[in-house]
The first five atom37 places (N, CA, C, CB, O) and aatype in JSON, in Angstrom:
{
  "aatype": [12, 0, 1, 1, 19, 19, 12, 17, 0, 15, 0, 19, 10, 12, 19, 10, 7, 10, 12, 19, 10, 16, 17, 7, 13, 1, 3, 10, 14, 9, 3, 6, 1, 14, 6, 17, 12, 19, 10, 5, 12, 19, 9, 17, 14, 9, 0, 19, 10, 7, 12, 19, 6, 7, 17, 1, 10, 17, 1, 18, 0, 1, 5, 7, 19, 0, 9, 1, 19, 3, 1, 10, 1, 10, 10, 19, 8, 7, 19, 14, 0, 10, 10, 19, 19, 19, 12, 14, 0, 7, 15, 13, 16, 10, 17, 13, 7, 15, 7, 16, 19, 17, 15, 10, 10, 3, 13, 14, 16, 0, 11, 19, 12, 0, 0, 13, 17, 10, 0, 0, 16, 10, 17, 0, 15, 17, 6, 19, 16, 10],
  "atom_mask": [
    [1, 1, 1, 1, 1],
    [1, 1, 1, 1, 1],
    [1, 1, 1, 1, 1],
    [1, 1, 1, 1, 1],
    [1, 1, 1, 1, 1],
    [1, 1, 1, 1, 1],
    [1, 1, 1, 1, 1],
    [1, 1, 1, 1, 1],
    [1, 1, 1, 1, 1],
    [1, 1, 1, 1, 1],
    [1, 1, 1, 1, 1],
    [1, 1, 1, 1, 1],
    [1, 1, 1, 1, 1],
    [1, 1, 1, 1, 1],
    [1, 1, 1, 1, 1],
    [1, 1, 1, 1, 1],
    [1, 1, 1, 0, 1],
    [1, 1, 1, 1, 1],
    [1, 1, 1, 1, 1],
    [1, 1, 1, 1, 1],
    [1, 1, 1, 1, 1],
    [1, 1, 1, 1, 1],
    [1, 1, 1, 1, 1],
    [1, 1, 1, 0, 1],
    [1, 1, 1, 1, 1],
    [1, 1, 1, 1, 1],
    [1, 1, 1, 1, 1],
    [1, 1, 1, 1, 1],
    [1, 1, 1, 1, 1],
    [1, 1, 1, 1, 1],
    [1, 1, 1, 1, 1],
    [1, 1, 1, 1, 1],
    [1, 1, 1, 1, 1],
    [1, 1, 1, 1, 1],
    [1, 1, 1, 1, 1],
    [1, 1, 1, 1, 1],
    [1, 1, 1, 1, 1],
    [1, 1, 1, 1, 1],
    [1, 1, 1, 1, 1],
    [1, 1, 1, 1, 1],
    [1, 1, 1, 1, 1],
    [1, 1, 1, 1, 1],
    [1, 1, 1, 1, 1],
    [1, 1, 1, 1, 1],
    [1, 1, 1, 1, 1],
    [1, 1, 1, 1, 1],
    [1, 1, 1, 1, 1],
    [1, 1, 1, 1, 1],
    [1, 1, 1, 1, 1],
    [1, 1, 1, 0, 1],
    [1, 1, 1, 1, 1],
    [1, 1, 1, 1, 1],
    [1, 1, 1, 1, 1],
    [1, 1, 1, 0, 1],
    [1, 1, 1, 1, 1],
    [1, 1, 1, 1, 1],
    [1, 1, 1, 1, 1],
    [1, 1, 1, 1, 1],
    [1, 1, 1, 1, 1],
    [1, 1, 1, 1, 1],
    [1, 1, 1, 1, 1],
    [1, 1, 1, 1, 1],
    [1, 1, 1, 1, 1],
    [1, 1, 1, 0, 1],
    [1, 1, 1, 1, 1],
    [1, 1, 1, 1, 1],
    [1, 1, 1, 1, 1],
    [1, 1, 1, 1, 1],
    [1, 1, 1, 1, 1],
    [1, 1, 1, 1, 1],
    [1, 1, 1, 1, 1],
    [1, 1, 1, 1, 1],
    [1, 1, 1, 1, 1],
    [1, 1, 1, 1, 1],
    [1, 1, 1, 1, 1],
    [1, 1, 1, 1, 1],
    [1, 1, 1, 1, 1],
    [1, 1, 1, 0, 1],
    [1, 1, 1, 1, 1],
    [1, 1, 1, 1, 1],
    [1, 1, 1, 1, 1],
    [1, 1, 1, 1, 1],
    [1, 1, 1, 1, 1],
    [1, 1, 1, 1, 1],
    [1, 1, 1, 1, 1],
    [1, 1, 1, 1, 1],
    [1, 1, 1, 1, 1],
    [1, 1, 1, 1, 1],
    [1, 1, 1, 1, 1],
    [1, 1, 1, 0, 1],
    [1, 1, 1, 1, 1],
    [1, 1, 1, 1, 1],
    [1, 1, 1, 1, 1],
    [1, 1, 1, 1, 1],
    [1, 1, 1, 1, 1],
    [1, 1, 1, 1, 1],
    [1, 1, 1, 0, 1],
    [1, 1, 1, 1, 1],
    [1, 1, 1, 0, 1],
    [1, 1, 1, 1, 1],
    [1, 1, 1, 1, 1],
    [1, 1, 1, 1, 1],
    [1, 1, 1, 1, 1],
    [1, 1, 1, 1, 1],
    [1, 1, 1, 1, 1],
    [1, 1, 1, 1, 1],
    [1, 1, 1, 1, 1],
    [1, 1, 1, 1, 1],
    [1, 1, 1, 1, 1],
    [1, 1, 1, 1, 1],
    [1, 1, 1, 1, 1],
    [1, 1, 1, 1, 1],
    [1, 1, 1, 1, 1],
    [1, 1, 1, 1, 1],
    [1, 1, 1, 1, 1],
    [1, 1, 1, 1, 1],
    [1, 1, 1, 1, 1],
    [1, 1, 1, 1, 1],
    [1, 1, 1, 1, 1],
    [1, 1, 1, 1, 1],
    [1, 1, 1, 1, 1],
    [1, 1, 1, 1, 1],
    [1, 1, 1, 1, 1],
    [1, 1, 1, 1, 1],
    [1, 1, 1, 1, 1],
    [1, 1, 1, 1, 1],
    [1, 1, 1, 1, 1],
    [1, 1, 1, 1, 1],
    [1, 1, 1, 1, 1],
    [1, 1, 1, 1, 1]
  ],
  "atom_positions": [
    [[0.55, -1.32, 0.22], [0.1, -0.22, -0.19], [0.5, 1.57, 0.41], [-1.18, -0.63, -0.01], [-0.21, 2.51, 0.06]],
    [[1.65, 1.74, 1.25], [2.72, 2.51, 0.71], [3.1, 3.0, -0.06], [3.3, 2.32, 0.68], [3.27, 4.22, -0.17]],
    [[3.53, 1.42, -1.43], [4.84, 1.85, -2.34], [3.3, 2.59, -3.18], [6.22, 0.23, -3.35], [3.07, 3.72, -3.61]],
    [[2.7, 1.64, -3.16], [1.55, 2.4, -4.65], [1.52, 4.28, -3.89], [-1.05, 1.27, -4.67], [2.16, 5.12, -4.52]],
    [[0.9, 4.65, -2.84], [0.91, 5.91, -2.76], [2.07, 6.8, -2.94], [0.45, 6.09, -1.78], [2.07, 7.89, -3.52]],
    [[3.38, 6.0, -2.18], [4.67, 6.98, -3.29], [4.44, 6.88, -4.91], [6.51, 6.23, -3.11], [4.11, 7.92, -5.47]],
    [[4.55, 6.07, -5.44], [4.37, 6.1, -6.99], [3.28, 7.5, -7.01], [3.6, 4.37, -7.73], [3.67, 8.5, -7.61]],
    [[2.21, 7.51, -6.49], [1.21, 7.98, -7.04], [2.05, 9.56, -6.32], [-0.51, 7.26, -6.58], [2.67, 10.17, -7.19]],
    [[2.08, 9.93, -5.49], [2.92, 11.38, -5.35], [3.23, 11.58, -5.81], [3.63, 11.85, -4.85], [2.6, 12.29, -6.6]],
    [[5.31, 11.18, -6.24], [5.28, 10.83, -7.54], [5.19, 11.76, -8.6], [4.4, 10.09, -7.67], [5.78, 12.75, -9.03]],
    [[4.44, 11.2, -8.79], [3.73, 11.14, -10.46], [3.05, 12.24, -10.62], [2.63, 9.91, -10.84], [2.8, 12.7, -11.73]],
    [[2.68, 12.75, -9.53], [1.17, 13.85, -8.91], [3.13, 14.88, -8.81], [-0.44, 13.11, -6.45], [3.33, 15.74, -9.67]],
    [[3.76, 14.73, -8.2], [5.04, 16.15, -7.6], [5.26, 16.17, -8.98], [6.79, 15.82, -6.35], [4.78, 17.06, -9.69]],
    [[5.98, 15.23, -9.44], [6.43, 15.28, -11.5], [5.95, 16.42, -12.15], [5.59, 13.94, -12.63], [6.41, 17.51, -12.51]],
    [[5.0, 15.9, -12.19], [3.88, 16.55, -13.11], [3.78, 17.89, -12.63], [2.4, 15.83, -13.07], [3.75, 18.65, -13.6]],
    [[3.67, 18.79, -11.03], [3.54, 19.6, -10.57], [4.5, 20.61, -10.96], [3.4, 19.28, -9.56], [4.09, 21.72, -11.29]],
    [[6.2, 20.24, -10.96], [7.54, 20.36, -10.83], [7.27, 20.58, -12.19], [0.0, 0.0, 0.0], [7.31, 21.75, -12.57]],
    [[6.88, 19.27, -13.41], [7.02, 20.05, -15.12], [6.43, 21.6, -15.39], [6.01, 19.05, -16.34], [6.43, 22.4, -16.33]],
    [[5.97, 21.54, -14.13], [4.75, 22.63, -15.06], [4.97, 23.74, -14.4], [2.91, 22.29, -15.02], [4.76, 24.79, -15.01]],
    [[5.6, 23.84, -12.49], [6.66, 24.76, -12.12], [7.52, 25.73, -13.06], [7.52, 23.99, -11.54], [7.62, 26.96, -13.08]],
    [[8.35, 24.28, -14.13], [9.13, 24.91, -14.96], [9.09, 25.21, -15.7], [9.73, 24.75, -15.18], [9.9, 26.13, -15.8]],
    [[8.19, 24.93, -17.2], [7.52, 25.37, -17.51], [7.26, 27.03, -17.47], [6.98, 24.66, -17.13], [7.75, 28.0, -18.05]],
    [[6.04, 26.76, -16.3], [6.18, 28.46, -15.87], [7.24, 29.76, -15.68], [5.83, 28.47, -14.79], [7.13, 30.85, -16.25]],
    [[7.78, 29.56, -15.21], [9.37, 29.66, -15.85], [10.41, 29.81, -16.55], [0.0, 0.0, 0.0], [11.52, 30.33, -16.52]],
    [[9.48, 28.99, -17.41], [10.73, 29.47, -18.44], [9.73, 30.35, -19.41], [11.73, 27.97, -19.41], [10.47, 31.15, -19.98]],
    [[8.72, 30.5, -19.72], [7.28, 30.28, -20.41], [8.26, 32.31, -21.4], [5.0, 30.27, -18.69], [8.42, 32.74, -22.54]],
    [[8.44, 32.58, -20.56], [8.35, 33.74, -20.75], [9.49, 34.81, -20.81], [7.62, 33.95, -20.01], [9.31, 36.02, -20.86]],
    [[11.15, 33.9, -20.79], [12.01, 34.12, -19.98], [12.81, 34.56, -21.57], [12.47, 32.82, -18.77], [12.72, 34.0, -22.67]],
    [[13.53, 35.65, -21.19], [14.84, 35.28, -22.74], [15.99, 34.19, -22.85], [15.93, 36.61, -22.99], [16.89, 34.05, -22.03]],
    [[15.86, 33.61, -23.76], [16.76, 32.76, -23.48], [18.26, 33.32, -22.34], [17.12, 32.32, -24.99], [18.95, 32.45, -21.81]],
    [[18.5, 34.57, -22.15], [20.11, 34.6, -21.8], [19.38, 34.93, -20.22], [21.45, 36.08, -22.79], [20.13, 34.89, -19.25]],
    [[18.52, 35.13, -20.1], [18.54, 35.29, -18.07], [16.93, 34.84, -17.44], [18.83, 37.54, -17.41], [15.73, 35.11, -17.31]],
    [[18.14, 33.89, -17.17], [17.27, 32.65, -16.36], [17.9, 32.68, -15.32], [17.22, 31.1, -16.9], [19.11, 32.79, -15.48]],
    [[17.22, 32.56, -13.38], [17.63, 32.53, -12.11], [17.5, 32.1, -11.74], [17.62, 32.93, -11.48], [16.57, 31.3, -11.8]],
    [[19.11, 32.31, -10.27], [19.42, 31.1, -10.15], [18.59, 29.95, -9.88], [20.15, 31.14, -9.42], [18.53, 28.86, -10.46]],
    [[17.58, 30.7, -8.29], [16.81, 29.62, -8.29], [16.17, 28.33, -9.04], [16.25, 30.03, -8.07], [15.85, 27.21, -8.63]],
    [[16.11, 29.15, -10.75], [15.16, 28.42, -11.43], [16.73, 26.78, -12.01], [14.16, 29.83, -13.07], [16.53, 25.69, -12.53]],
    [[17.77, 27.29, -11.68], [18.59, 26.29, -11.83], [18.78, 25.51, -10.35], [19.9, 26.87, -12.44], [19.9, 25.0, -10.31]],
    [[18.31, 25.36, -9.6], [18.44, 24.85, -8.46], [17.08, 24.38, -8.39], [18.95, 25.71, -7.42], [16.89, 24.26, -7.18]],
    [[15.99, 24.02, -9.03], [14.91, 23.84, -8.87], [15.1, 23.2, -9.72], [14.04, 24.58, -8.75], [14.6, 22.16, -9.31]],
    [[15.68, 22.87, -11.19], [16.0, 22.15, -12.17], [16.28, 20.78, -11.58], [17.06, 22.74, -12.9], [15.68, 19.71, -11.69]],
    [[17.62, 21.21, -10.76], [18.16, 20.06, -10.69], [17.3, 19.41, -9.24], [19.88, 20.25, -10.64], [17.15, 18.2, -9.11]],
    [[16.92, 20.14, -8.51], [16.03, 19.65, -7.23], [15.37, 18.44, -7.31], [14.96, 20.56, -6.89], [15.52, 17.29, -6.87]],
    [[14.11, 19.43, -8.44], [12.95, 18.62, -8.33], [12.88, 16.85, -8.68], [12.05, 19.37, -9.24], [12.32, 15.84, -8.24]],
    [[13.7, 17.19, -9.61], [12.97, 15.88, -9.88], [14.12, 14.7, -9.42], [12.45, 15.76, -11.67], [14.29, 13.49, -9.53]],
    [[14.67, 15.66, -8.96], [16.31, 14.12, -7.78], [15.35, 13.68, -7.02], [18.14, 14.87, -6.24], [14.84, 12.57, -7.24]],
    [[14.96, 14.4, -6.07], [13.94, 14.68, -5.42], [12.01, 13.5, -5.4], [13.96, 16.2, -6.07], [11.49, 12.7, -4.63]],
    [[11.67, 14.13, -6.73], [10.83, 13.25, -7.13], [10.73, 11.81, -7.86], [10.36, 13.87, -7.62], [9.8, 11.13, -8.31]],
    [[12.22, 11.66, -7.74], [12.34, 10.21, -8.14], [13.22, 9.21, -7.11], [13.04, 10.21, -9.58], [13.23, 7.98, -7.16]],
    [[13.92, 10.04, -6.21], [14.11, 9.28, -5.3], [12.77, 8.91, -4.71], [0.0, 0.0, 0.0], [12.1, 7.88, -4.87]],
    [[12.56, 9.93, -4.05], [11.32, 9.3, -3.72], [10.72, 7.43, -4.14], [10.43, 10.36, -4.44], [10.59, 6.56, -3.28]],
    [[10.56, 7.3, -5.13], [10.07, 5.91, -6.36], [11.57, 4.8, -5.34], [10.61, 6.52, -9.14], [11.53, 3.9, -4.49]],
    [[12.44, 5.39, -5.93], [14.13, 4.95, -6.21], [14.47, 4.19, -4.78], [15.41, 6.57, -6.49], [14.61, 3.0, -4.52]],
    [[14.59, 5.94, -3.58], [14.69, 4.98, -2.75], [14.29, 4.18, -2.14], [0.0, 0.0, 0.0], [15.05, 3.37, -1.61]],
    [[12.6, 4.1, -1.96], [11.92, 3.17, -1.28], [11.74, 2.0, -1.71], [10.93, 3.52, -1.04], [10.97, 1.22, -1.14]],
    [[12.62, 1.58, -3.08], [12.32, 0.33, -3.88], [14.16, 0.29, -2.78], [11.98, 0.29, -6.27], [14.3, -0.7, -2.05]],
    [[15.31, 1.35, -2.79], [17.24, 0.17, -2.11], [16.32, 0.21, -1.19], [19.49, 0.89, -1.62], [15.7, -0.83, -0.94]],
    [[15.99, 1.51, -0.42], [15.59, 1.23, 1.4], [15.46, -0.19, 1.32], [13.93, 1.99, 2.16], [16.31, -1.02, 1.64]],
    [[13.94, -0.45, 0.72], [13.31, -2.48, 0.71], [14.65, -3.35, 0.57], [12.07, -3.11, -1.13], [14.76, -4.04, 1.58]],
    [[15.26, -3.46, 0.05], [15.85, -4.48, -0.2], [17.21, -4.0, 0.73], [15.93, -4.81, -1.82], [18.03, -4.89, 0.93]],
    [[17.52, -2.57, 1.36], [18.61, -2.89, 2.28], [18.26, -3.87, 3.22], [19.08, -1.77, 2.98], [18.63, -5.03, 3.39]],
    [[17.53, -3.19, 3.74], [15.98, -3.83, 5.41], [16.52, -5.79, 4.71], [12.64, -3.02, 4.78], [17.21, -6.63, 5.28]],
    [[15.79, -5.86, 3.27], [16.46, -7.57, 3.8], [17.93, -7.89, 3.14], [15.31, -9.09, 3.11], [18.23, -8.85, 2.43]],
    [[18.67, -6.93, 3.54], [20.01, -7.56, 3.97], [20.76, -7.46, 2.71], [0.0, 0.0, 0.0], [21.92, -7.88, 2.74]],
    [[20.22, -6.92, 1.44], [20.33, -7.08, 0.37], [22.02, -6.31, 0.68], [19.03, -6.52, -0.62], [22.23, -5.93, 1.83]],
    [[23.05, -6.13, -0.31], [24.35, -5.4, -0.52], [24.14, -4.26, -1.9], [25.65, -6.65, -0.84], [24.05, -4.54, -3.09]],
    [[24.11, -3.1, -1.32], [23.7, -1.92, -2.37], [24.97, -1.37, -2.87], [22.78, -0.65, -1.7], [25.63, -1.2, -1.85]],
    [[25.87, -0.9, -4.21], [27.9, -0.81, -4.66], [26.58, 0.75, -5.79], [29.41, -3.29, -6.21], [25.68, 0.66, -6.63]],
    [[27.14, 1.68, -5.18], [27.8, 2.44, -6.49], [28.05, 2.49, -7.41], [28.4, 2.69, -6.64], [28.8, 1.55, -7.65]],
    [[27.87, 3.11, -8.29], [28.91, 2.51, -9.92], [28.99, 3.62, -10.52], [28.19, 1.29, -11.22], [28.14, 4.07, -11.28]],
    [[30.18, 4.21, -10.18], [30.85, 5.05, -10.14], [31.46, 5.39, -11.7], [31.68, 4.72, -9.1], [31.94, 6.46, -12.07]],
    [[31.36, 4.68, -12.14], [31.97, 4.56, -14.05], [30.99, 6.05, -14.44], [31.15, 2.47, -15.39], [31.41, 7.17, -14.73]],
    [[29.21, 5.43, -14.28], [28.31, 5.48, -14.69], [27.46, 7.15, -14.31], [27.84, 4.19, -14.27], [26.62, 7.71, -15.01]],
    [[27.93, 7.56, -13.21], [28.63, 8.58, -13.15], [28.43, 10.38, -13.14], [29.19, 8.19, -13.98], [27.82, 11.45, -13.21]],
    [[30.13, 9.12, -12.89], [31.77, 9.92, -13.6], [30.81, 10.5, -15.43], [33.83, 7.92, -14.01], [30.71, 11.68, -15.79]],
    [[30.43, 9.62, -16.0], [30.94, 9.16, -17.44], [28.81, 10.19, -18.32], [31.29, 6.3, -17.52], [28.6, 10.77, -19.38]],
    [[27.66, 9.8, -16.86], [26.52, 10.07, -17.61], [26.04, 11.69, -16.62], [25.28, 8.47, -17.56], [25.17, 12.46, -17.05]],
    [[26.79, 11.93, -15.31], [26.17, 12.4, -14.35], [27.02, 13.55, -14.54], [0.0, 0.0, 0.0], [26.41, 14.55, -14.18]],
    [[28.1, 13.79, -14.93], [29.0, 14.86, -15.23], [29.19, 16.44, -16.38], [29.84, 14.05, -15.48], [29.63, 17.59, -16.37]],
    [[28.54, 15.5, -17.19], [27.82, 15.91, -19.1], [26.94, 16.75, -18.48], [26.8, 14.43, -20.38], [27.06, 17.96, -18.28]],
    [[25.78, 15.82, -18.09], [24.52, 16.02, -17.18], [24.36, 17.47, -16.17], [24.55, 14.69, -16.16], [23.54, 18.38, -16.14]],
    [[25.36, 17.19, -15.53], [24.98, 18.39, -14.46], [25.64, 20.07, -15.1], [25.9, 17.89, -12.69], [25.15, 21.16, -14.79]],
    [[27.2, 19.78, -16.3], [27.4, 21.02, -17.1], [26.24, 21.69, -17.31], [27.98, 20.8, -18.36], [25.58, 22.61, -16.81]],
    [[26.21, 20.59, -18.6], [24.66, 20.88, -18.87], [23.86, 22.36, -18.48], [23.91, 19.78, -18.03], [24.09, 23.52, -18.82]],
    [[22.48, 21.53, -17.33], [22.87, 22.54, -15.7], [23.14, 23.67, -15.93], [24.14, 22.2, -14.75], [22.83, 24.68, -16.57]],
    [[23.64, 23.36, -15.41], [24.38, 24.15, -14.15], [25.52, 25.94, -15.37], [26.05, 22.26, -13.02], [25.71, 27.12, -15.08]],
    [[25.83, 25.26, -16.34], [25.94, 26.74, -17.53], [25.58, 27.43, -18.02], [26.13, 26.92, -18.29], [24.77, 27.36, -18.95]],
    [[26.32, 28.83, -17.31], [25.12, 29.46, -17.9], [24.64, 30.03, -19.46], [25.08, 30.45, -17.17], [25.48, 29.72, -20.31]],
    [[23.67, 30.66, -19.92], [22.94, 30.49, -21.54], [23.92, 31.35, -22.5], [21.1, 31.27, -21.68], [24.5, 32.42, -22.29]],
    [[23.9, 30.67, -23.39], [25.34, 31.55, -24.07], [26.24, 30.89, -23.94], [0.0, 0.0, 0.0], [26.7, 30.69, -25.06]],
    [[27.0, 30.23, -22.97], [28.17, 29.9, -22.84], [28.23, 28.22, -24.08], [28.44, 29.76, -20.96], [29.19, 27.46, -23.93]],
    [[27.67, 28.05, -24.66], [27.78, 26.79, -25.49], [27.92, 27.06, -26.89], [26.61, 25.9, -25.33], [28.37, 26.26, -27.71]],
    [[27.48, 28.35, -27.16], [27.07, 28.99, -28.25], [28.48, 30.06, -28.55], [25.52, 29.75, -27.92], [28.95, 30.14, -29.68]],
    [[28.96, 30.7, -27.58], [30.3, 31.53, -26.74], [31.24, 30.3, -27.14], [30.15, 31.9, -24.62], [31.68, 30.72, -28.21]],
    [[31.62, 29.48, -27.02], [32.71, 28.44, -26.89], [32.04, 28.05, -28.31], [32.8, 27.21, -25.4], [33.24, 28.11, -28.57]],
    [[31.48, 27.77, -29.26], [32.04, 26.72, -30.2], [31.33, 27.3, -31.15], [31.83, 25.12, -29.98], [31.41, 26.94, -32.32]],
    [[30.58, 28.25, -30.75], [29.85, 29.28, -32.4], [28.65, 28.84, -32.44], [0.0, 0.0, 0.0], [28.39, 27.68, -32.1]],
    [[27.28, 30.12, -33.06], [26.16, 29.6, -32.93], [25.72, 29.08, -34.41], [25.26, 30.58, -32.25], [24.67, 29.53, -34.87]],
    [[26.41, 28.25, -35.1], [26.25, 27.6, -36.4], [25.53, 26.14, -36.04], [0.0, 0.0, 0.0], [24.75, 25.35, -36.58]],
    [[26.51, 26.31, -34.4], [27.03, 24.57, -34.8], [26.0, 23.73, -33.67], [29.21, 24.14, -34.33], [24.87, 24.06, -34.0]],
    [[25.95, 23.09, -32.87], [25.25, 21.91, -32.78], [24.71, 21.93, -31.3], [26.16, 20.66, -33.15], [23.76, 21.53, -30.63]],
    [[26.52, 23.0, -31.15], [26.54, 22.36, -29.33], [25.74, 23.98, -27.95], [29.22, 21.99, -28.77], [25.55, 24.12, -26.75]],
    [[25.45, 25.29, -30.01], [25.24, 25.61, -29.12], [23.54, 25.29, -28.89], [25.83, 26.81, -29.08], [22.96, 26.2, -28.29]],
    [[22.75, 24.23, -29.26], [21.29, 24.12, -29.09], [21.3, 23.25, -27.67], [20.47, 23.32, -30.5], [20.28, 22.56, -27.58]],
    [[22.15, 23.13, -26.6], [22.86, 22.87, -25.07], [21.86, 23.99, -24.2], [24.94, 23.38, -24.98], [21.1, 23.99, -23.23]],
    [[22.59, 25.31, -25.63], [21.88, 26.48, -24.66], [20.41, 26.61, -24.7], [22.36, 27.91, -25.03], [19.99, 27.17, -23.68]],
    [[19.41, 26.25, -25.62], [18.4, 25.87, -24.75], [17.52, 25.08, -23.69], [18.15, 25.91, -25.1], [17.56, 23.89, -23.37]],
    [[16.19, 26.77, -22.96], [15.95, 25.91, -21.93], [15.5, 24.39, -21.91], [15.16, 26.5, -21.34], [15.54, 23.4, -21.18]],
    [[15.19, 24.65, -22.73], [14.33, 22.42, -23.12], [15.58, 21.39, -22.51], [14.2, 21.69, -25.8], [15.36, 20.37, -21.85]],
    [[17.0, 21.93, -22.92], [18.08, 20.65, -23.41], [18.43, 20.7, -21.58], [19.85, 21.15, -24.97], [18.79, 19.73, -20.91]],
    [[18.18, 22.29, -21.02], [18.35, 22.42, -19.92], [17.4, 21.55, -18.72], [18.31, 23.69, -19.92], [17.65, 20.99, -17.66]],
    [[16.4, 21.75, -19.43], [15.33, 20.02, -18.66], [15.82, 19.51, -18.59], [14.29, 19.05, -19.09], [16.37, 19.12, -17.56]],
    [[16.0, 19.09, -19.88], [16.09, 17.97, -19.74], [17.1, 16.76, -19.31], [15.77, 17.93, -20.48], [17.07, 15.6, -18.91]],
    [[18.09, 17.93, -19.69], [19.57, 17.42, -18.9], [19.49, 17.46, -17.4], [20.91, 18.44, -19.27], [20.34, 16.67, -17.0]],
    [[18.74, 18.12, -16.18], [18.23, 17.97, -15.72], [17.62, 16.86, -15.2], [18.0, 18.5, -16.02], [17.76, 16.51, -14.03]],
    [[16.78, 16.12, -16.23], [16.01, 14.69, -16.07], [17.52, 13.9, -15.66], [15.03, 13.98, -17.81], [17.96, 13.51, -14.57]],
    [[17.98, 13.87, -16.81], [19.38, 13.48, -17.26], [20.4, 12.99, -15.89], [20.06, 14.9, -18.08], [21.11, 12.02, -15.6]],
    [[20.14, 13.79, -15.51], [21.03, 13.94, -13.83], [20.3, 13.31, -12.67], [21.21, 15.68, -13.25], [21.0, 12.99, -11.71]],
    [[19.51, 13.17, -12.63], [18.7, 12.55, -11.8], [18.02, 11.39, -11.88], [18.01, 13.19, -11.59], [17.49, 10.68, -11.03]],
    [[18.16, 11.31, -13.27], [17.34, 9.33, -13.4], [19.5, 8.41, -13.07], [16.15, 8.7, -16.58], [19.86, 7.59, -12.22]],
    [[20.52, 9.26, -14.45], [21.71, 9.08, -13.36], [21.73, 8.36, -12.22], [22.03, 10.13, -12.85], [21.51, 7.15, -12.09]],
    [[22.08, 9.37, -11.18], [22.02, 9.06, -9.48], [20.87, 8.2, -9.61], [21.73, 10.49, -8.25], [20.57, 8.34, -10.8]],
    [[20.34, 7.67, -9.26], [19.43, 6.73, -9.29], [19.14, 5.47, -9.48], [18.99, 6.97, -9.71], [18.75, 4.49, -8.83]],
    [[19.58, 5.91, -11.07], [20.37, 4.88, -11.71], [21.79, 3.79, -11.59], [20.52, 5.47, -12.48], [22.25, 2.82, -12.2]],
    [[22.13, 4.62, -10.45], [23.5, 4.43, -10.21], [23.47, 3.43, -9.31], [24.26, 5.59, -9.76], [24.43, 2.68, -9.46]],
    [[22.81, 3.15, -8.52], [22.8, 2.96, -7.41], [22.28, 1.38, -7.56], [22.05, 4.04, -6.65], [21.09, 1.32, -7.89]],
    [[22.97, 0.04, -7.35], [22.45, -1.03, -7.99], [23.3, -2.5, -6.44], [23.21, -1.0, -10.18], [24.21, -2.68, -5.63]],
    [[21.84, -3.21, -7.17], [21.99, -4.55, -5.69], [23.27, -4.88, -6.17], [20.73, -6.29, -5.55], [23.7, -4.24, -7.14]],
    [[24.09, -5.97, -5.55], [24.79, -7.55, -5.94], [24.2, -8.11, -5.0], [26.51, -7.9, -5.9], [23.78, -7.66, -3.94]],
    [[24.19, -8.95, -5.35], [24.19, -10.06, -4.69], [25.75, -11.29, -3.84], [23.43, -10.64, -5.79], [25.47, -12.33, -3.24]]
  ]
}
């Protein structure tokens, strides 16, 4: 029963988070992104996905199963996702030029997707070992 409540609550919070982030980005020019929005983009999906994954990991740990962290996944997936999220808008365009594919990483959509990529990486990096 508690698992179902956690699943429903996390889904509702994720939809609410998407609405808040979308509302925050809706009327902003691409180069005006307040710092609270960066924190919200990173913390919200980590916390919400953590409700689901944390519950699962806690259940495994309670059963005595060993849990380890996949450091390679954190390095290869987590660091690039974090960089895309926290870099100020316009950084990739400045470094690589406006005509390159890399400049697309400056758009708010890429920032939000990278925040979810980071959250999924953080929680998927915990592995159960037998």
